[in-house]
Amino acid sequence: MSIDDRIFADVCDHARKAAMLQTIADTLEWDERTGMPSAAGEYRAQQVSTLRAQVHRLRTDAKYGEQLATLSEQAAALPPHGDHAATIRELNVDFRRDSKLPEDLVQRLSLATVRGQQSWDAARKADDYRQFKPALAEILALKKEQGDRYREGSDATLYESLLDEFEPGGREAKLAEVFQELRSELVPMIEAIGRSPNQPDLQCVRGPFDLDRQRAFSHQVCESIGFDFSRGRLDETSHPFCTTLGPDDIRILTRYESTWLPGGLYGSMHEAGHGIYEQGLRADWFGLPPGSYASLSVHESQSRLWENQVGRSRAFWQWLLPQATEVLDSSLEGVSADEFYFATNAVGPSLIRVEADEATYNLHIIIRFDLERQLIAGDLSVDQLPEAWNARYESDLGIRPTSDADGVLQDVHWSAGLFGYFPTYTLGNLIAAQLFATVQAAMPDLEHQIATGEFGPLCHWLRKNVHEPGKCYRTPQLVQKVTGNDLSAAPLISYLKDKLSSLYQF
Amino acid sequence: MSIDDRIFADVCDHARKAAMLQTIADTLEWDERTGMPSAAGEYRAQQVSTLRAQVHRLRTDAKYGEQLATLSEQAAALPPHGDHAATIRELNVDFRRDSKLPEDLVQRLSLATVRGQQSWDAARKADDYRQFKPALAEILALKKEQGDRYREGSDATLYESLLDEFEPGGREAKLAEVFQELRSELVPMIEAIGRSPNQPDLQCVRGPFDLDRQRAFSHQVCESIGFDFSRGRLDETSHPFCTTLGPDDIRILTRYESTWLPGGLYGSMHEAGHGIYEQGLRADWFGLPPGSYASLSVHESQSRLWENQVGRSRAFWQWLLPQATEVLDSSLEGVSADEFYFATNAVGPSLIRVEADEATYNLHIIIRFDLERQLIAGDLSVDQLPEAWNARYESDLGIRPTSDADGVLQDVHWSAGLFGYFPTYTLGNLIAAQLFATVQAAMPDLEHQIATGEFGPLCHWLRKNVHEPGKCYRTPQLVQKVTGNDLSAAPLISYLKDKLSSLYQF
């Protein structure tokens, strides 16, 4: 028995149409976050909400669901990771989940999160959590309603039912366990680093550096590592992100600070890593599972790999220093690549997640993971949130935010309704380390290539092994297939220990 | 008999929904013209085409048409220029016209014009008309098909059926007559100016001026004359325009040249004039005739009035000179306001319409008007167009373009399917002069206000008299109501004669 080609084509057309409307909504949101006039927010929220409602109607269309059910029966004999089987399987999963939400809830969520992001942006600028609190309370109530709908007839916890959208099949207890394991290794490592007499000199990354020169520098670095500017662009926003507005329109956004070079440089490389993944997906399957990213954690592994495993390596600075001297500041001529290497691997407690070093970063994630589980479970109210946030930073990292903007208001996620999203960051770090260990073994010349600015072979390896399969494999299967092992914390821990113990001599 | 409120509300909701989808398409087009990645054009064309098809379906919905027909019968006793009567009348006219086009023609036109603009942009950059020719031929054929549909059952010429979309009720022969009348006054005036020994020194506007300073300067000028940046923004593009993406999101676009200050300054003021009109429309009627501009010619009158009647006046330079010295270039301190006044009123033949002076500008329009009528009538082929263009510039203005980019490729209009649009520019000039003569009589203090940077009263007068009525009046009725006279060429001619004869002493 084989699948009905006509039905398959119908289903693909239908899914592509929904994807196109989604890219239009995403274009409006990109615009909203790159300079839309301040008074335009209310109408923009209505526009985005209208489009999202159209997308939801298409994705939950009854006839489409019937066609998917028919195809599912026919697909049993297909190779499970082939394009056809994956298309049918993943569209089916999406249809079943989406169909659990009534249209009015989708509309209310859409409006609340568009307004929530506007409210967050204003509150962050005003450094005043109270301005954002009512919007957050509304979003939280709607997300609980959404989670309750999702988990009807399953044994998932309320939190898991939300997590599932970002990390399919992820289990709350399992995550808590892995995070605890990682933490138990990181805490003594960070303490040892704090005690080390060997500390980096940060002068070389503090500048100050002219913002226009930083822009040119980031553009050049992103292009060098493989981001294609004929199919993308690099802009600025308050919270960096990457968005896909079409098969040939991948946009990355970063932010620059005159006195902190790593902010703009690694922010750009991070988003370029996301962008290179999106540009490496198969365009002829755009809008369908084989042309979509595998999961958010795999997405994050790509951004982290370029940012950290590549961008924070000694070899990378051997290549980058002459460019930095030329484009950024000629006075850098006196600085060595090793000084930059150490300065960009400075480890220590800090308040802002997106600026955190590789070692402390996961502690930021664990705080958010714990707090959002408490919010969803109802064990923590939005009134208590800022104090709980500050208390956790004090207890876990030893520093206490003195402002909302540097504390609870620093991330866009909750204002956009993204509960269950944060853990994918740490999963991404784990996968990046495991992938990089694999590619290092496969390409003995890799370090030399990086040191000479030859990023093509690494990019090609990632394309073939990670990008081109798209969503034909779920995260655990993809990791197993590419690395030969199940996902594990060991590669990240050993990567960090090797690098940091040599720099800090512990 | 009165109208049925429920039906009226239904019709308004329906029209507003179509308007919202249109603003979404316009947002995508704004993005396309402000930096979309070069490879993204094909998918963007599909997105815009999908939205336009949705708009067309709404605007030609059978039930909506029936409701409009019912309301039209009920509306006979309403005051004709009231919000309700105007809404019903104008939506009806639009419905009847839109219903004449089959959906597939709308789709083909949409795709052809999106691709046409991409092709035009590339051809213009490459200075090669041949790259654009196939796209133009396709658009022209589709426009003829569209015109033939529109004029079924009417006595309109093919050209008039297209003109009607931009200037409702405009007659080809009448336009040709008015243009000829204007031309007969302008030609001897321009000759007299050419013979005058009194010529301006252009050094003060040639700079060169730093582009970033020009950006800041234009921003400041637009804000001063009344453009509200909380409800709009100013960007750059190859062909300046103004677009309305929502009731509080009006975007204007200009371009700067380092060695020609009037290009960026008056380009910005021109678009700001359009933007101030859009910002002055009643937001509570957004998407409906009472909250829409009256016609393109009235729109152009607002841009021209700020650009020319205000921006090219002696009083304006008395106010602007200190700002120019501060923001633009401190070395301007030695230049007098009178020198700027004369330099920015330099008159002489030139190749580029958007940079032309007030006197020669209409000759540019007449050339386009004549050529597009010939193209539509089939008396001129796309092969012959560049030579015909160059020949007319040589015969009418005495100069011949040496490149396509400075000739036939300079305007975006035809690539966007805008045949019948150009004449509205000259109509706008006529209306601007007539309105300004009226406001001068009504506000004897106007010149002093301009000289002291007090633009509020003029802005307020335009809001009350021109903006707030929206489309409740057609162009001829609005002109009659506001100025007390029918539209006439006399105010423009006497305005130009007064100003230029005093500067050039003829």
Short mmCIF file of N, CA, C and O in Angstrom, two decimals, chain A residues 274-365:
data_model
loop_
_atom_site.label_atom_id
_atom_site.label_comp_id
_atom_site.label_asym_id
_atom_site.label_seq_id
_atom_site.Cartn_x
_atom_site.Cartn_y
_atom_site.Cartn_z
N HIS A 274 21.81 30.58 14.18
CA HIS A 274 20.39 30.27 13.89
C HIS A 274 20.10 30.47 12.40
O HIS A 274 19.44 29.65 11.76
N GLY A 275 20.58 31.59 11.88
CA GLY A 275 20.29 31.94 10.49
C GLY A 275 20.91 30.96 9.50
O GLY A 275 20.28 30.61 8.49
N ILE A 276 22.13 30.52 9.78
CA ILE A 276 22.80 29.56 8.89
C ILE A 276 22.02 28.24 8.88
O ILE A 276 21.89 27.60 7.83
N TYR A 277 21.48 27.86 10.02
CA TYR A 277 20.62 26.66 10.08
C TYR A 277 19.41 26.85 9.18
O TYR A 277 19.12 26.01 8.31
N GLU A 278 18.71 27.96 9.34
CA GLU A 278 17.51 28.20 8.52
C GLU A 278 17.87 28.26 7.03
O GLU A 278 17.12 27.77 6.18
N GLN A 279 19.00 28.89 6.71
CA GLN A 279 19.42 28.97 5.31
C GLN A 279 19.86 27.61 4.77
O GLN A 279 19.89 27.40 3.56
N GLY A 280 20.19 26.68 5.68
CA GLY A 280 20.63 25.36 5.26
C GLY A 280 19.49 24.36 5.12
O GLY A 280 19.70 23.24 4.65
N LEU A 281 18.30 24.74 5.53
CA LEU A 281 17.14 23.85 5.35
C LEU A 281 16.81 23.77 3.86
O LEU A 281 17.14 24.68 3.09
N ARG A 282 16.15 22.70 3.47
CA ARG A 282 15.86 22.53 2.04
C ARG A 282 14.70 23.44 1.62
O ARG A 282 13.56 23.27 2.07
N ALA A 283 15.01 24.40 0.73
CA ALA A 283 14.02 25.42 0.35
C ALA A 283 12.82 24.81 -0.38
O ALA A 283 11.70 25.33 -0.30
N ASP A 284 13.04 23.69 -1.09
CA ASP A 284 11.92 23.10 -1.83
C ASP A 284 10.90 22.45 -0.89
O ASP A 284 9.79 22.13 -1.30
N TRP A 285 11.27 22.28 0.37
CA TRP A 285 10.32 21.78 1.37
C TRP A 285 9.90 22.90 2.33
O TRP A 285 9.41 22.63 3.42
N PHE A 286 10.09 24.14 1.93
CA PHE A 286 9.76 25.26 2.83
C PHE A 286 8.29 25.18 3.28
O PHE A 286 7.39 24.95 2.48
N GLY A 287 8.08 25.38 4.57
CA GLY A 287 6.72 25.36 5.10
C GLY A 287 6.23 23.97 5.47
O GLY A 287 5.11 23.82 5.95
N LEU A 288 7.08 22.95 5.24
CA LEU A 288 6.72 21.56 5.55
C LEU A 288 7.80 20.95 6.45
O LEU A 288 8.94 21.44 6.45
N PRO A 289 7.50 19.89 7.19
CA PRO A 289 8.48 19.34 8.14
C PRO A 289 9.87 19.06 7.56
O PRO A 289 10.87 19.41 8.19
N PRO A 290 10.00 18.47 6.36
CA PRO A 290 11.38 18.21 5.89
C PRO A 290 12.18 19.49 5.66
O PRO A 290 13.42 19.44 5.64
N GLY A 291 11.50 20.63 5.50
CA GLY A 291 12.19 21.91 5.33
C GLY A 291 12.13 22.77 6.57
O GLY A 291 12.33 23.98 6.49
N SER A 292 11.83 22.15 7.73
CA SER A 292 11.73 22.90 8.98
C SER A 292 12.79 22.43 9.97
O SER A 292 13.27 21.30 9.89
N TYR A 293 13.12 23.29 10.91
CA TYR A 293 14.10 22.91 11.95
C TYR A 293 13.54 21.77 12.79
O TYR A 293 12.33 21.63 12.94
N ALA A 294 14.45 20.96 13.34
CA ALA A 294 14.05 19.75 14.07
C ALA A 294 13.33 20.09 15.36
O ALA A 294 12.28 19.52 15.67
N SER A 295 13.91 21.00 16.13
CA SER A 295 13.32 21.42 17.40
C SER A 295 14.06 22.67 17.84
O SER A 295 15.10 23.02 17.28
N LEU A 296 13.53 23.32 18.85
CA LEU A 296 14.21 24.52 19.35
C LEU A 296 15.58 24.19 19.95
O LEU A 296 16.50 24.99 19.85
N SER A 297 15.70 23.02 20.57
CA SER A 297 17.00 22.69 21.17
C SER A 297 18.05 22.45 20.09
O SER A 297 19.19 22.86 20.24
N VAL A 298 17.65 21.80 19.00
CA VAL A 298 18.60 21.63 17.89
C VAL A 298 18.93 23.01 17.29
O VAL A 298 20.08 23.30 16.96
N HIS A 299 17.92 23.88 17.19
CA HIS A 299 18.17 25.24 16.70
C HIS A 299 19.22 25.93 17.57
O HIS A 299 20.19 26.52 17.08
N GLU A 300 19.02 25.84 18.88
CA GLU A 300 19.94 26.49 19.80
C GLU A 300 21.33 25.87 19.73
O GLU A 300 22.33 26.56 19.93
N SER A 301 21.40 24.58 19.43
CA SER A 301 22.73 23.96 19.31
C SER A 301 23.52 24.60 18.18
O SER A 301 24.74 24.75 18.27
N GLN A 302 22.83 25.02 17.11
CA GLN A 302 23.52 25.63 15.98
C GLN A 302 24.02 27.04 16.33
O GLN A 302 25.11 27.44 15.93
N SER A 303 23.21 27.80 17.04
CA SER A 303 23.65 29.15 17.42
C SER A 303 24.80 29.07 18.42
O SER A 303 25.78 29.81 18.33
N ARG A 304 24.68 28.14 19.38
CA ARG A 304 25.71 28.01 20.40
C ARG A 304 27.02 27.49 19.84
O ARG A 304 28.10 27.91 20.28
N LEU A 305 26.94 26.57 18.91
CA LEU A 305 28.15 26.01 18.33
C LEU A 305 28.99 27.10 17.67
O LEU A 305 30.20 27.19 17.87
N TRP A 306 28.33 27.97 16.89
CA TRP A 306 29.08 29.06 16.24
C TRP A 306 29.53 30.11 17.24
O TRP A 306 30.64 30.63 17.16
N GLU A 307 28.68 30.39 18.19
CA GLU A 307 29.03 31.42 19.18
C GLU A 307 30.18 30.93 20.09
O GLU A 307 31.15 31.68 20.29
N ASN A 308 30.04 29.73 20.63
CA ASN A 308 30.96 29.27 21.68
C ASN A 308 32.06 28.35 21.19
O ASN A 308 33.24 28.68 21.28
N GLN A 309 31.67 27.19 20.68
CA GLN A 309 32.69 26.22 20.26
C GLN A 309 33.61 26.83 19.20
O GLN A 309 34.81 26.60 19.22
N VAL A 310 33.05 27.61 18.27
CA VAL A 310 33.88 28.28 17.27
C VAL A 310 34.35 29.65 17.78
O VAL A 310 35.54 29.92 17.89
N GLY A 311 33.38 30.52 18.09
CA GLY A 311 33.70 31.94 18.33
C GLY A 311 34.53 32.19 19.57
O GLY A 311 35.23 33.20 19.65
N ARG A 312 34.44 31.32 20.55
CA ARG A 312 35.22 31.52 21.78
C ARG A 312 36.42 30.57 21.84
O ARG A 312 36.88 30.19 22.92
N SER A 313 36.93 30.17 20.66
CA SER A 313 38.11 29.30 20.64
C SER A 313 39.37 30.13 20.37
O SER A 313 39.30 31.22 19.83
N ARG A 314 40.50 29.56 20.76
CA ARG A 314 41.79 30.23 20.51
C ARG A 314 42.01 30.38 18.99
O ARG A 314 42.43 31.43 18.51
N ALA A 315 41.69 29.30 18.26
CA ALA A 315 41.91 29.33 16.81
C ALA A 315 41.12 30.46 16.15
O ALA A 315 41.63 31.15 15.26
N PHE A 316 39.90 30.68 16.61
CA PHE A 316 39.06 31.73 16.02
C PHE A 316 39.71 33.10 16.19
O PHE A 316 39.73 33.91 15.27
N TRP A 317 40.27 33.34 17.37
CA TRP A 317 40.89 34.64 17.61
C TRP A 317 42.20 34.80 16.83
O TRP A 317 42.58 35.91 16.48
N GLN A 318 42.83 33.69 16.55
CA GLN A 318 44.03 33.77 15.69
C GLN A 318 43.63 34.29 14.31
O GLN A 318 44.34 35.08 13.69
N TRP A 319 42.47 33.85 13.85
CA TRP A 319 41.99 34.34 12.56
C TRP A 319 41.43 35.76 12.66
O TRP A 319 41.67 36.62 11.81
N LEU A 320 40.68 36.03 13.75
CA LEU A 320 39.88 37.26 13.81
C LEU A 320 40.69 38.52 14.15
O LEU A 320 40.30 39.63 13.74
N LEU A 321 41.79 38.35 14.89
CA LEU A 321 42.50 39.53 15.38
C LEU A 321 42.87 40.54 14.28
O LEU A 321 42.62 41.74 14.44
N PRO A 322 43.44 40.08 13.15
CA PRO A 322 43.77 41.07 12.10
C PRO A 322 42.53 41.81 11.58
O PRO A 322 42.59 43.02 11.31
N GLN A 323 41.39 41.10 11.46
CA GLN A 323 40.16 41.78 11.03
C GLN A 323 39.73 42.83 12.06
O GLN A 323 39.28 43.91 11.72
N ALA A 324 39.84 42.44 13.33
CA ALA A 324 39.42 43.35 14.39
C ALA A 324 40.27 44.62 14.36
O ALA A 324 39.76 45.73 14.51
N THR A 325 41.55 44.42 14.15
CA THR A 325 42.46 45.56 14.10
C THR A 325 42.10 46.47 12.94
O THR A 325 42.09 47.70 13.07
N GLU A 326 41.76 45.87 11.81
CA GLU A 326 41.49 46.65 10.60
C GLU A 326 40.12 47.35 10.67
O GLU A 326 40.00 48.53 10.38
N VAL A 327 39.10 46.61 11.03
CA VAL A 327 37.74 47.14 10.94
C VAL A 327 37.33 47.90 12.20
O VAL A 327 36.63 48.91 12.15
N LEU A 328 37.81 47.41 13.36
CA LEU A 328 37.26 47.89 14.62
C LEU A 328 38.08 49.01 15.23
O LEU A 328 37.56 50.05 15.60
N ASP A 329 39.37 48.75 15.37
CA ASP A 329 40.19 49.72 16.10
C ASP A 329 41.66 49.37 15.86
O ASP A 329 42.14 48.34 16.32
N SER A 330 42.37 50.28 15.20
CA SER A 330 43.76 49.98 14.87
C SER A 330 44.63 49.88 16.12
O SER A 330 45.69 49.26 16.09
N SER A 331 44.17 50.43 17.23
CA SER A 331 44.98 50.36 18.45
C SER A 331 45.01 48.96 19.05
O SER A 331 45.73 48.71 20.01
N LEU A 332 44.21 48.05 18.50
CA LEU A 332 44.24 46.66 18.98
C LEU A 332 45.50 45.94 18.55
O LEU A 332 45.74 44.80 18.96
N GLU A 333 46.30 46.58 17.71
CA GLU A 333 47.49 45.92 17.19
C GLU A 333 48.41 45.37 18.27
O GLU A 333 49.06 44.35 18.09
N GLY A 334 48.40 46.03 19.42
CA GLY A 334 49.28 45.58 20.49
C GLY A 334 48.76 44.39 21.28
O GLY A 334 49.47 43.83 22.11
N VAL A 335 47.52 43.99 21.02
CA VAL A 335 46.90 42.92 21.81
C VAL A 335 47.13 41.58 21.11
O VAL A 335 47.10 41.49 19.89
N SER A 336 47.36 40.52 21.90
CA SER A 336 47.57 39.20 21.29
C SER A 336 46.26 38.43 21.18
O SER A 336 45.30 38.71 21.90
N ALA A 337 46.24 37.44 20.29
CA ALA A 337 45.05 36.60 20.14
C ALA A 337 44.75 35.88 21.45
O ALA A 337 43.58 35.69 21.82
N ASP A 338 45.79 35.49 22.19
CA ASP A 338 45.58 34.81 23.46
C ASP A 338 44.87 35.71 24.48
O ASP A 338 44.06 35.23 25.28
N GLU A 339 45.19 37.01 24.45
CA GLU A 339 44.51 37.93 25.36
C GLU A 339 43.01 38.01 25.05
O GLU A 339 42.18 38.00 25.94
N PHE A 340 42.70 38.07 23.75
CA PHE A 340 41.29 38.09 23.35
C PHE A 340 40.61 36.77 23.72
O PHE A 340 39.47 36.74 24.18
N TYR A 341 41.35 35.69 23.50
CA TYR A 341 40.80 34.36 23.81
C TYR A 341 40.43 34.27 25.30
O TYR A 341 39.34 33.83 25.66
N PHE A 342 41.31 34.75 26.15
CA PHE A 342 41.05 34.69 27.59
C PHE A 342 39.92 35.67 27.96
O PHE A 342 38.96 35.32 28.67
N ALA A 343 39.99 36.88 27.42
CA ALA A 343 38.99 37.91 27.76
C ALA A 343 37.59 37.48 27.35
O ALA A 343 36.60 37.79 28.02
N THR A 344 37.47 36.78 26.22
CA THR A 344 36.14 36.38 25.76
C THR A 344 35.72 35.06 26.37
O THR A 344 34.66 34.53 26.05
N ASN A 345 36.55 34.52 27.27
CA ASN A 345 36.16 33.35 28.06
C ASN A 345 36.16 33.68 29.55
O ASN A 345 36.30 32.79 30.39
N ALA A 346 36.02 34.97 29.84
CA ALA A 346 35.91 35.39 31.23
C ALA A 346 34.68 34.76 31.86
O ALA A 346 33.59 34.81 31.28
N VAL A 347 34.87 34.16 33.02
CA VAL A 347 33.75 33.50 33.70
C VAL A 347 33.50 34.18 35.04
O VAL A 347 34.45 34.45 35.79
N GLY A 348 32.26 34.47 35.33
CA GLY A 348 31.91 35.06 36.62
C GLY A 348 30.43 35.38 36.65
O GLY A 348 29.80 35.53 35.59
N PRO A 349 29.87 35.48 37.81
CA PRO A 349 28.44 35.74 37.95
C PRO A 349 28.07 37.09 37.33
O PRO A 349 28.82 38.07 37.45
N SER A 350 26.92 37.12 36.64
CA SER A 350 26.44 38.38 36.06
C SER A 350 24.92 38.34 36.03
O SER A 350 24.31 37.29 36.23
N LEU A 351 24.31 39.49 35.76
CA LEU A 351 22.85 39.59 35.87
C LEU A 351 22.12 39.24 34.58
O LEU A 351 20.98 38.80 34.62
N ILE A 352 22.76 39.48 33.43
CA ILE A 352 22.04 39.39 32.16
C ILE A 352 22.35 38.07 31.45
O ILE A 352 23.50 37.81 31.07
N ARG A 353 21.34 37.28 31.24
CA ARG A 353 21.50 35.96 30.61
C ARG A 353 22.24 36.03 29.29
O ARG A 353 23.19 35.29 29.05
N VAL A 354 21.79 36.92 28.38
CA VAL A 354 22.36 36.90 27.03
C VAL A 354 23.82 37.36 27.01
O VAL A 354 24.49 37.20 26.00
N GLU A 355 24.29 37.91 28.13
CA GLU A 355 25.70 38.29 28.19
C GLU A 355 26.51 37.34 29.07
O GLU A 355 27.69 37.55 29.27
N ALA A 356 25.84 36.33 29.59
CA ALA A 356 26.53 35.42 30.52
C ALA A 356 27.54 34.56 29.79
O ALA A 356 27.41 34.28 28.60
N ASP A 357 28.56 34.14 30.53
CA ASP A 357 29.57 33.25 29.96
C ASP A 357 29.01 31.84 29.86
O ASP A 357 27.94 31.53 30.38
N GLU A 358 29.79 30.98 29.20
CA GLU A 358 29.33 29.61 28.95
C GLU A 358 29.09 28.81 30.23
O GLU A 358 28.24 27.93 30.27
N ALA A 359 29.88 29.11 31.26
CA ALA A 359 29.77 28.29 32.48
C ALA A 359 28.57 28.70 33.33
O ALA A 359 27.83 27.85 33.82
N THR A 360 28.38 30.01 33.51
CA THR A 360 27.28 30.45 34.37
C THR A 360 25.94 30.47 33.65
O THR A 360 24.89 30.51 34.27
N TYR A 361 25.98 30.45 32.31
CA TYR A 361 24.76 30.60 31.52
C TYR A 361 23.64 29.67 31.98
O TYR A 361 22.49 30.07 32.14
N ASN A 362 23.99 28.42 32.21
CA ASN A 362 22.95 27.44 32.54
C ASN A 362 22.31 27.70 33.90
O ASN A 362 21.17 27.28 34.15
N LEU A 363 23.02 28.39 34.78
CA LEU A 363 22.40 28.77 36.06
C LEU A 363 21.26 29.77 35.82
O LEU A 363 20.22 29.73 36.47
N HIS A 364 21.48 30.68 34.87
CA HIS A 364 20.40 31.62 34.49
C HIS A 364 19.16 30.84 34.01
O HIS A 364 18.03 31.18 34.35
N ILE A 365 19.42 29.82 33.21
CA ILE A 365 18.31 29.04 32.66
C ILE A 365 17.57 28.29 33.77
O ILE A 365 16.34 28.25 33.81
#
